[in-house]
Coordinates of C-alpha atoms and ligand atoms in Angstrom, one line a residue:
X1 CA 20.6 20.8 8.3
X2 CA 19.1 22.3 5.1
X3 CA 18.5 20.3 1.9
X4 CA 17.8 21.9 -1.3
X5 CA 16.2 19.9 -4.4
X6 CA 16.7 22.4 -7.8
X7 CA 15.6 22.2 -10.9
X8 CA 12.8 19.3 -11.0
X9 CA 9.2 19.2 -12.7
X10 CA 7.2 19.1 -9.1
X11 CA 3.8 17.1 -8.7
X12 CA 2.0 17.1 -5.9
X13 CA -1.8 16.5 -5.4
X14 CA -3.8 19.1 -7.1
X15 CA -0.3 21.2 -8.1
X16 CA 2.1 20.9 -11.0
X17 CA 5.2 23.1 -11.5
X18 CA 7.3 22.8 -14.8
X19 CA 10.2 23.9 -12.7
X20 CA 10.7 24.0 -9.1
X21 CA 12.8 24.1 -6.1
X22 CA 12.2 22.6 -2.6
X23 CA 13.6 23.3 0.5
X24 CA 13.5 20.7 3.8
X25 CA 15.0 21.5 7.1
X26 CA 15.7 18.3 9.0
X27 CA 13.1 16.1 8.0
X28 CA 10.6 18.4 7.0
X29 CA 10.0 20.5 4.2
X30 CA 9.4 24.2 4.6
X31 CA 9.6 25.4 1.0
X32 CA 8.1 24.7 -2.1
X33 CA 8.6 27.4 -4.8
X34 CA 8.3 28.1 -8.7
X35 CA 12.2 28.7 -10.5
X36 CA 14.9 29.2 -8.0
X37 CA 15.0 29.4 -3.6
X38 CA 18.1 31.0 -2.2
X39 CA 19.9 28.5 -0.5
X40 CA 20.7 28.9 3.2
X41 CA 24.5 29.1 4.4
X42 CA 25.7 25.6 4.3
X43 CA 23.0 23.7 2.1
X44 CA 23.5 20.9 0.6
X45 CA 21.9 21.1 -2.8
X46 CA 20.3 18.2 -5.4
X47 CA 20.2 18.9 -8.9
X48 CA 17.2 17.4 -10.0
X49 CA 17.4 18.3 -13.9
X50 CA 15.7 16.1 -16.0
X51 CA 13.7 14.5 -12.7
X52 CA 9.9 15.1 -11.5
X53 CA 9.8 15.1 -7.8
X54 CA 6.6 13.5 -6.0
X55 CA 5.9 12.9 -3.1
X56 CA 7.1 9.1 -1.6
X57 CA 4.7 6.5 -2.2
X58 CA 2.7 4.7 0.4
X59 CA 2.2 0.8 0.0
X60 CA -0.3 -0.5 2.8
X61 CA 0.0 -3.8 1.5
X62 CA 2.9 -5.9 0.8
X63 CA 4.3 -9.8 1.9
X64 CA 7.9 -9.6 0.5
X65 CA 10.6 -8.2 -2.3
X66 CA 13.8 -10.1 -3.4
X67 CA 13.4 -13.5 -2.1
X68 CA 12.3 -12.2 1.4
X69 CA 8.7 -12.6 3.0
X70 CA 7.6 -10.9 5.9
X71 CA 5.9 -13.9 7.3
X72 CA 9.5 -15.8 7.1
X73 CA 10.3 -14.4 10.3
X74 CA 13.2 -12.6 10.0
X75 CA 15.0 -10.1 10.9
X76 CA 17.7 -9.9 8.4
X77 CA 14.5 -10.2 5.9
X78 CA 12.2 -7.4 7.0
X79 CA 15.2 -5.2 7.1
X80 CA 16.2 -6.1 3.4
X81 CA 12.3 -5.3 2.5
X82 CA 12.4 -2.4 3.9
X83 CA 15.4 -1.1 1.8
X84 CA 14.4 -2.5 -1.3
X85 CA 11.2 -1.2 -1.5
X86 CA 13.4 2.5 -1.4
X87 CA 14.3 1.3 -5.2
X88 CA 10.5 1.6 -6.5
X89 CA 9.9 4.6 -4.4
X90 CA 7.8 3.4 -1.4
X91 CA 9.1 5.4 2.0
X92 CA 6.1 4.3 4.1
X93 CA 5.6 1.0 4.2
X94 CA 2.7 -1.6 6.1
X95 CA 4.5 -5.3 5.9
X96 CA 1.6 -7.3 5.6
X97 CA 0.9 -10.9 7.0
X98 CA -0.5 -14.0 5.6
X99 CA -3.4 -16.6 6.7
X100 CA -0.9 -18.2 9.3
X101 CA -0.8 -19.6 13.3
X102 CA -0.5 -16.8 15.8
X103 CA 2.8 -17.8 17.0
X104 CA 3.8 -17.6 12.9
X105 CA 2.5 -14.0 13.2
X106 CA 4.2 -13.1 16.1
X107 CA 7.0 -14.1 15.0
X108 CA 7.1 -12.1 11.8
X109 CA 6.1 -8.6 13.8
X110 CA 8.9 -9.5 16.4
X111 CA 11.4 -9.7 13.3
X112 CA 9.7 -5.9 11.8
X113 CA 9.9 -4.5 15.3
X114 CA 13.5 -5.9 15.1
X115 CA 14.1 -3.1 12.2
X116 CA 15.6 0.2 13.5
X117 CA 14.0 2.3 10.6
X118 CA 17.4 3.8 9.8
X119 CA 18.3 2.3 6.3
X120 CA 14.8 1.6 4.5
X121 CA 11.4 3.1 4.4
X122 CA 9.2 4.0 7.3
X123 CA 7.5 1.0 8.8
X124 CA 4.7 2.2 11.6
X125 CA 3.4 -1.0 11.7
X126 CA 1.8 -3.8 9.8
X127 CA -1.1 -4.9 8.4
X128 CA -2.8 -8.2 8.9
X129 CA -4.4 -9.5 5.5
X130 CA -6.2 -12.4 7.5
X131 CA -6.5 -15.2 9.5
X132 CA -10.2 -14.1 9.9
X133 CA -11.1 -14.7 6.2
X134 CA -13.5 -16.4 4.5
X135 CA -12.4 -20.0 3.7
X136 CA -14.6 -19.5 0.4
X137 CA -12.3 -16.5 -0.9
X138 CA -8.8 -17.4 0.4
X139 CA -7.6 -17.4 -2.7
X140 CA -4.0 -18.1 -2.0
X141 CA -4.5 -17.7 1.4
X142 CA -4.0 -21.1 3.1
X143 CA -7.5 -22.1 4.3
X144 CA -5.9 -24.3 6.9
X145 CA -5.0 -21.3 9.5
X146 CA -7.9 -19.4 8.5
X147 CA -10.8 -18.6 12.1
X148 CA -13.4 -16.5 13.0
X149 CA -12.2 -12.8 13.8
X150 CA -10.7 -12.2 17.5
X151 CA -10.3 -9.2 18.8
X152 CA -8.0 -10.8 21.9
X153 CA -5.8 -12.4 18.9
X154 CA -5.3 -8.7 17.7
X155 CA -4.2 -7.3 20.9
X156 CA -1.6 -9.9 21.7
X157 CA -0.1 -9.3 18.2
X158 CA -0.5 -5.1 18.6
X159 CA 1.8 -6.0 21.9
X160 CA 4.3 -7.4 19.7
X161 CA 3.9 -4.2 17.1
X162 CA 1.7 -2.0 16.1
X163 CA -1.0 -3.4 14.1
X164 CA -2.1 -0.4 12.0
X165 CA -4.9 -2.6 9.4
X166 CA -6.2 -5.6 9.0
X167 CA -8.1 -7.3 6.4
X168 CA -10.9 -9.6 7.1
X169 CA -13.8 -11.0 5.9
X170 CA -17.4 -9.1 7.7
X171 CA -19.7 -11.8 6.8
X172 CA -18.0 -14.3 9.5
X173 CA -19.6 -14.7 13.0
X174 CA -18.7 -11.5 15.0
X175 CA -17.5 -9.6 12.1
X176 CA -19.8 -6.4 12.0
X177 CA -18.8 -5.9 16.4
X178 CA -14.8 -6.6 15.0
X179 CA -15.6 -3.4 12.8
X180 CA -16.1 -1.0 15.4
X181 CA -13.5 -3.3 17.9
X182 CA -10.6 -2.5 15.6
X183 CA -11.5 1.3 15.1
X184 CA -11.7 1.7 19.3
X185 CA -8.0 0.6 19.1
X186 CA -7.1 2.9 16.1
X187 CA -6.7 -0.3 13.6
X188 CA -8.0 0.4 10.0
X189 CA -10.5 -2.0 9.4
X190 CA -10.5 -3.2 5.5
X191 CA -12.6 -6.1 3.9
X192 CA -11.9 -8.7 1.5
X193 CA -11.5 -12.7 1.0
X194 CA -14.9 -12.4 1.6
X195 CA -18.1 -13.2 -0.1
X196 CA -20.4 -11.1 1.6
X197 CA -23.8 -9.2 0.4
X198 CA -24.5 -5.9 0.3
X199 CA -26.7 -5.7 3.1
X200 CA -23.7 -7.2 5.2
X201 CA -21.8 -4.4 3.8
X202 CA -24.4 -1.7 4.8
X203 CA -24.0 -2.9 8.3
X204 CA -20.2 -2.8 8.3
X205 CA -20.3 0.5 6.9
X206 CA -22.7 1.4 9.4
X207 CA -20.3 0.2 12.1
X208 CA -17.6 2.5 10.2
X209 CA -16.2 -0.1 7.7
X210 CA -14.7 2.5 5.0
X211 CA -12.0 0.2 3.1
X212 CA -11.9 -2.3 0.7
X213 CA -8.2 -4.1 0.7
X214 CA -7.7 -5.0 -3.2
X215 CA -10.8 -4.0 -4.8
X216 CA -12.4 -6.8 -7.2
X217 CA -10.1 -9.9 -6.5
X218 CA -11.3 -12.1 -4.1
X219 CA -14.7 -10.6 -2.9
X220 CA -18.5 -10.6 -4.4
X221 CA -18.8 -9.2 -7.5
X222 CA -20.9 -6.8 -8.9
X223 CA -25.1 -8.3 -10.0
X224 CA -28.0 -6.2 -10.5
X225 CA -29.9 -7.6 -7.7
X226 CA -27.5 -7.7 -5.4
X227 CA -24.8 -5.7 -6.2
X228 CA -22.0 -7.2 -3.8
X229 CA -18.9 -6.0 -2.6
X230 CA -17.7 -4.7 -5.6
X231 CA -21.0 -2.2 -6.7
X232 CA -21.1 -1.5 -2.8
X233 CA -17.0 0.5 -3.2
X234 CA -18.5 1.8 -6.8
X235 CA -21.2 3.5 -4.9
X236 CA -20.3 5.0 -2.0
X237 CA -18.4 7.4 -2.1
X238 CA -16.8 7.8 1.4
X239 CA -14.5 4.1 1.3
X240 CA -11.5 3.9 -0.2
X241 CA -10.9 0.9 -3.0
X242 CA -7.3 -0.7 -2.9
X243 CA -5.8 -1.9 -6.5
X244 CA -3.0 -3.5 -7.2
X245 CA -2.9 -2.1 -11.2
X246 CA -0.4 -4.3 -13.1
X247 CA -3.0 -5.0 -15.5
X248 CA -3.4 -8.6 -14.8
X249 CA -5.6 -8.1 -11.1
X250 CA -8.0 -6.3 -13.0
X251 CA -8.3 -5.1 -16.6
X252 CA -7.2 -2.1 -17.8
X253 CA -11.2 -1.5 -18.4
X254 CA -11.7 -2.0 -14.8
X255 CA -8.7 0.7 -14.0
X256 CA -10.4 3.3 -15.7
X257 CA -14.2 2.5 -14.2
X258 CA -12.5 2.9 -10.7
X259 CA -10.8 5.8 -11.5
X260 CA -13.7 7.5 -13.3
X261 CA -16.3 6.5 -10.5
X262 CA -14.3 7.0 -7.6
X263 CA -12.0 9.8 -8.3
X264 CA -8.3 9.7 -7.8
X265 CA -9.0 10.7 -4.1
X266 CA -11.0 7.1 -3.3
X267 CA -8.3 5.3 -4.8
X268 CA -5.1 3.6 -3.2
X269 CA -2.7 1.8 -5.2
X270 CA -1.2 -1.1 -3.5
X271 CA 1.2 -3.8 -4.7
X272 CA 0.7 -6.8 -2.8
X273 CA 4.0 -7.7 -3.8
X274 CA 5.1 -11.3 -2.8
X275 CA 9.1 -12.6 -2.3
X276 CA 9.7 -13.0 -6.5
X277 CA 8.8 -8.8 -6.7
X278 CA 12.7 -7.5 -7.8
X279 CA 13.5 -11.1 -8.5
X280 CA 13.7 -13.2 -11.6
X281 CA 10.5 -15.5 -12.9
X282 CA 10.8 -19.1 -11.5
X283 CA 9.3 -21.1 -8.3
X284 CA 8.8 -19.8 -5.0
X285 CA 6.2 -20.1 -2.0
X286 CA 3.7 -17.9 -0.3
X287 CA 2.6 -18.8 3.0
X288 CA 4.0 -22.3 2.8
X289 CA 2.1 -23.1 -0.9
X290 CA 4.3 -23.6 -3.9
X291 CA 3.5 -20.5 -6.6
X292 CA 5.2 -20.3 -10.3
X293 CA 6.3 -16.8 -11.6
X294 CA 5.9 -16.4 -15.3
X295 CA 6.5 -13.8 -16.9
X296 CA 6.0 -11.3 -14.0
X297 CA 2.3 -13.0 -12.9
X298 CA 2.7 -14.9 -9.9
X299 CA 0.0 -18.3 -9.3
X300 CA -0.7 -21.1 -7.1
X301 CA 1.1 -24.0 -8.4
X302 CA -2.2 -25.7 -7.8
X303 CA -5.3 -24.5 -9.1
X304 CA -4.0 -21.7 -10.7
X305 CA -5.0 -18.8 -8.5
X306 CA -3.3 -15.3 -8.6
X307 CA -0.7 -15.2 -5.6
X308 CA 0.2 -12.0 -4.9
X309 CA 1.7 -9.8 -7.5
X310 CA 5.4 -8.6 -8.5
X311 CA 4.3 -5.2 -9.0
X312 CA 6.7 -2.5 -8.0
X313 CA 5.1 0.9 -6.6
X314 CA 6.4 3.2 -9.8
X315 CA 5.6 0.8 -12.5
X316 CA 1.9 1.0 -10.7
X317 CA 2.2 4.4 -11.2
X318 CA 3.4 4.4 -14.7
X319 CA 0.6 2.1 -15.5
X320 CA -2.8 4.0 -14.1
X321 CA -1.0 7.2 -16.3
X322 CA -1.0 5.3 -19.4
X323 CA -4.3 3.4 -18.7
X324 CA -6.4 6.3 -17.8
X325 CA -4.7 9.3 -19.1
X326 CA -5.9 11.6 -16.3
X327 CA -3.1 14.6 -15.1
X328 CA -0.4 13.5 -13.4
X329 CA -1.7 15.9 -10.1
X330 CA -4.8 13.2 -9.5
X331 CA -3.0 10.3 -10.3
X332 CA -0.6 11.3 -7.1
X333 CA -3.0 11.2 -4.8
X334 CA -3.6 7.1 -5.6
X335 CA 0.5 6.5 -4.8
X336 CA 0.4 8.2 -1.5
X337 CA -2.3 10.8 -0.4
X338 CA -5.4 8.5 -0.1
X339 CA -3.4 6.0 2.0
X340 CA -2.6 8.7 4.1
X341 CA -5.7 9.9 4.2
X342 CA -7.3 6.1 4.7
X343 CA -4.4 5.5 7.6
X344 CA -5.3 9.4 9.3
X345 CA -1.4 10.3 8.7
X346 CA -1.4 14.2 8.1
X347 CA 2.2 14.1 7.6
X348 CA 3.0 12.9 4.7
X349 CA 1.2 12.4 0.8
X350 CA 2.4 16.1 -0.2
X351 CA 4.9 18.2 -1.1
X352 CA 3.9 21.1 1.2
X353 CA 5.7 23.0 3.4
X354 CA 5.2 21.6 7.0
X355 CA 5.1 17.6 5.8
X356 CA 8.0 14.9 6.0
X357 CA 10.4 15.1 3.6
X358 CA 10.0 11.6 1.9
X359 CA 10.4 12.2 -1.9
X360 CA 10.7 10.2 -5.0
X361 CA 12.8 11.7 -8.3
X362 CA 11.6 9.9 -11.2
X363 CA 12.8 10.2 -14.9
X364 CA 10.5 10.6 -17.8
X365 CA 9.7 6.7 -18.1
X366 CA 8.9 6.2 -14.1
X367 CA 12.4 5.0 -13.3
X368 CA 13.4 5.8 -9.7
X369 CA 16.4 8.0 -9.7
X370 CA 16.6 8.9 -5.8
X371 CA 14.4 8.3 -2.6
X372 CA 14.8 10.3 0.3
X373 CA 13.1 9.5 3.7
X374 CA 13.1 12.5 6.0
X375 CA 15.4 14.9 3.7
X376 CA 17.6 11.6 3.9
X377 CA 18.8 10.1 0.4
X378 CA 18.2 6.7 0.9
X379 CA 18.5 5.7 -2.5
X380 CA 20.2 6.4 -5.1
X381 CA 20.0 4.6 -8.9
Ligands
FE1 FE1 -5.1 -11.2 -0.5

């Protein structure tokens, strides 16, 4: 089965062509020219006039969409996730837990493993942001689940599905041995909710600790004697910051110091979206706590604290363009090739012949016209 895409602006890391064509066979592409490709007998063909084709976006880190959290439990939920996140463009996707009891966890990777991966974006596992936090920084975490990190916890989980990250404070007892624990089982370890120093870092980066799960909120801050979590992703070079860029996580300022330290290539946008993302302002809850959704900015309903965001993959997108004004060709990298390249999938993050076919068609202002998943259109506006 060939698929042909016509006529579309193409950006891809590092590449930029005012007019291109691709060509996938299957679920693959094989293809990628400049002006025309003839089209095999019995193609079907996508006029992409008008549309910039990149490749599909990557979100390692996301609780819910339309009135749906992961950590509800349910099937019928993760499925729904799955297929709305096709509308902002994400076609690999890491549901992503909450500071809750193990049987609570459980429960929420039986319902994800429960999803056949036919309708919605790929799901190769999940991502654990907590239990093994620091009470200190649980912003809206719920403090009362949070314990020290367990590697046994992990494993029973992993046996439910794959646990592909987890997030986790490196200060707590155990936490430097967890580093190297999860990368023996192939598990990206990432560090936030966590008020550690930098010489706790060192060790952790020592141990092979190269990710920092959304850079800036919740973790030490950056001081000139000790220069924290935050001055410890600034400088070196080899771990990847995750930012969730709707403007209101961290400044517009604090975009465009990331960006200009790091490079495009350090950086993964996430959107930590919680159940009111794709759903109207008003009350909801995340992990159990009451949170209030005005205009867009989602809080604790006590204390105030940001909970989550409603920040949809594209508009992330739209905003590190506007807010940095680097070329399109880096800016790609942030929506899908660093997370590959943080995860260790070669398969996808490019529109190269040889990787999956999972594409986005935007218009000019970053709407989401199609998604396909595998040279499948999964979406359509
Ligand atoms: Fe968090």
């Amino acid at each position: 089965m060939f698929t042909l895409i016509e006529n579309c602006r193409l950006i891809s890391p590092d590449v930029e062509i005012a007019e291109a064509s691709v060509l996938i066979e299957n679920d693959r592409i094989i293809q990628v020219a400049p002006g025309k490709i003839s089209a095999p007998a019995g193609c079907r063909k996508i006029d992409a006039a008008g549309m910039t084709a990149v490749p599909g976006f990557i979100d390692l880190h996301c609780h819910g969409r339309n009135s749906f959290d992961f950590c509800d439990g349910s099937a019928e939920g993760a499925k729904a996730i799955a297929e709305n996140k096709l509308a902002e463009g994400v076609t690999t996707l890491l549901p992503t837990t909450l500071t809750v009891s193990e049987k609570d966890l459980a429960d929420s990777l039986a319902a994800v493993a429960a999803y056949d991966q036919k309708t919605g974006c790929r799901i190769p596992g999940v991502h654990l942001e907590g239990p093994f936090i620091n009470v200190k920084a649980a912003g809206a975490q719920n403090p009362a689940f949070v314990r020290l990190p367990d590697a046994a916890e992990v494993d029973r989980l992993n046996a439910v599905f794959p646990v592909k990250k987890i997030t986790f404070a490196i200060e707590e007892a155990g936490g430097i041995e967890f580093v190297a624990e999860m990368l023996k089982r192939g598990i990206v370890p990432s560090c936030t909710h966590s008020q550690a120093k930098y010489e706790i870092f060192k060790a952790a980066h020592d141990a092979g600790l190269r990710n920092l799960s959304h850079f800036c909120n919740q973790m030490t801050p950056l001081h000139h004697r000790d220069i924290g979590l935050v001055g410890a992703g600034l400088l070196h070079k080899d771990v990847f910051a995750e930012l969730i860029c709707d403007k209101l996580h961290i400044s517009p300022a604090m975009i465009q110091l990331v960006f200009s330290v790091k490079g495009a290539d350090k950086v993964i946008l996430i959107s930590d979206a919680m159940r009111a993302s794709g759903m109207p302002d008003g009350e909801y809850d995340l992990g159990g706590l009451p949170v209030m959704v005005a205009d867009g900015a989602a809080r604790l309903k006590e204390g105030g604290a940001l909970a989550g965001s409603t920040l949809q993959l594209a508009t992330a997108l739209k905003n590190i363009c506007e807010v940095t004004g680097l070329p399109a060709k880096e800016l790609v990298k942030a929506t899908s090739a660093s997370a590959a390249a943080a995860m260790g999938w070669n398969d996808r993050g490019a529109l190269m012949p040889g990787y999956l076919a999972d594409i986005v068609l935007l218009d000019n202002d970053f709407n989401v016209c199609k998604t396909l998943v595998g040279g499948e259109v999964r979406f359509e506006k």
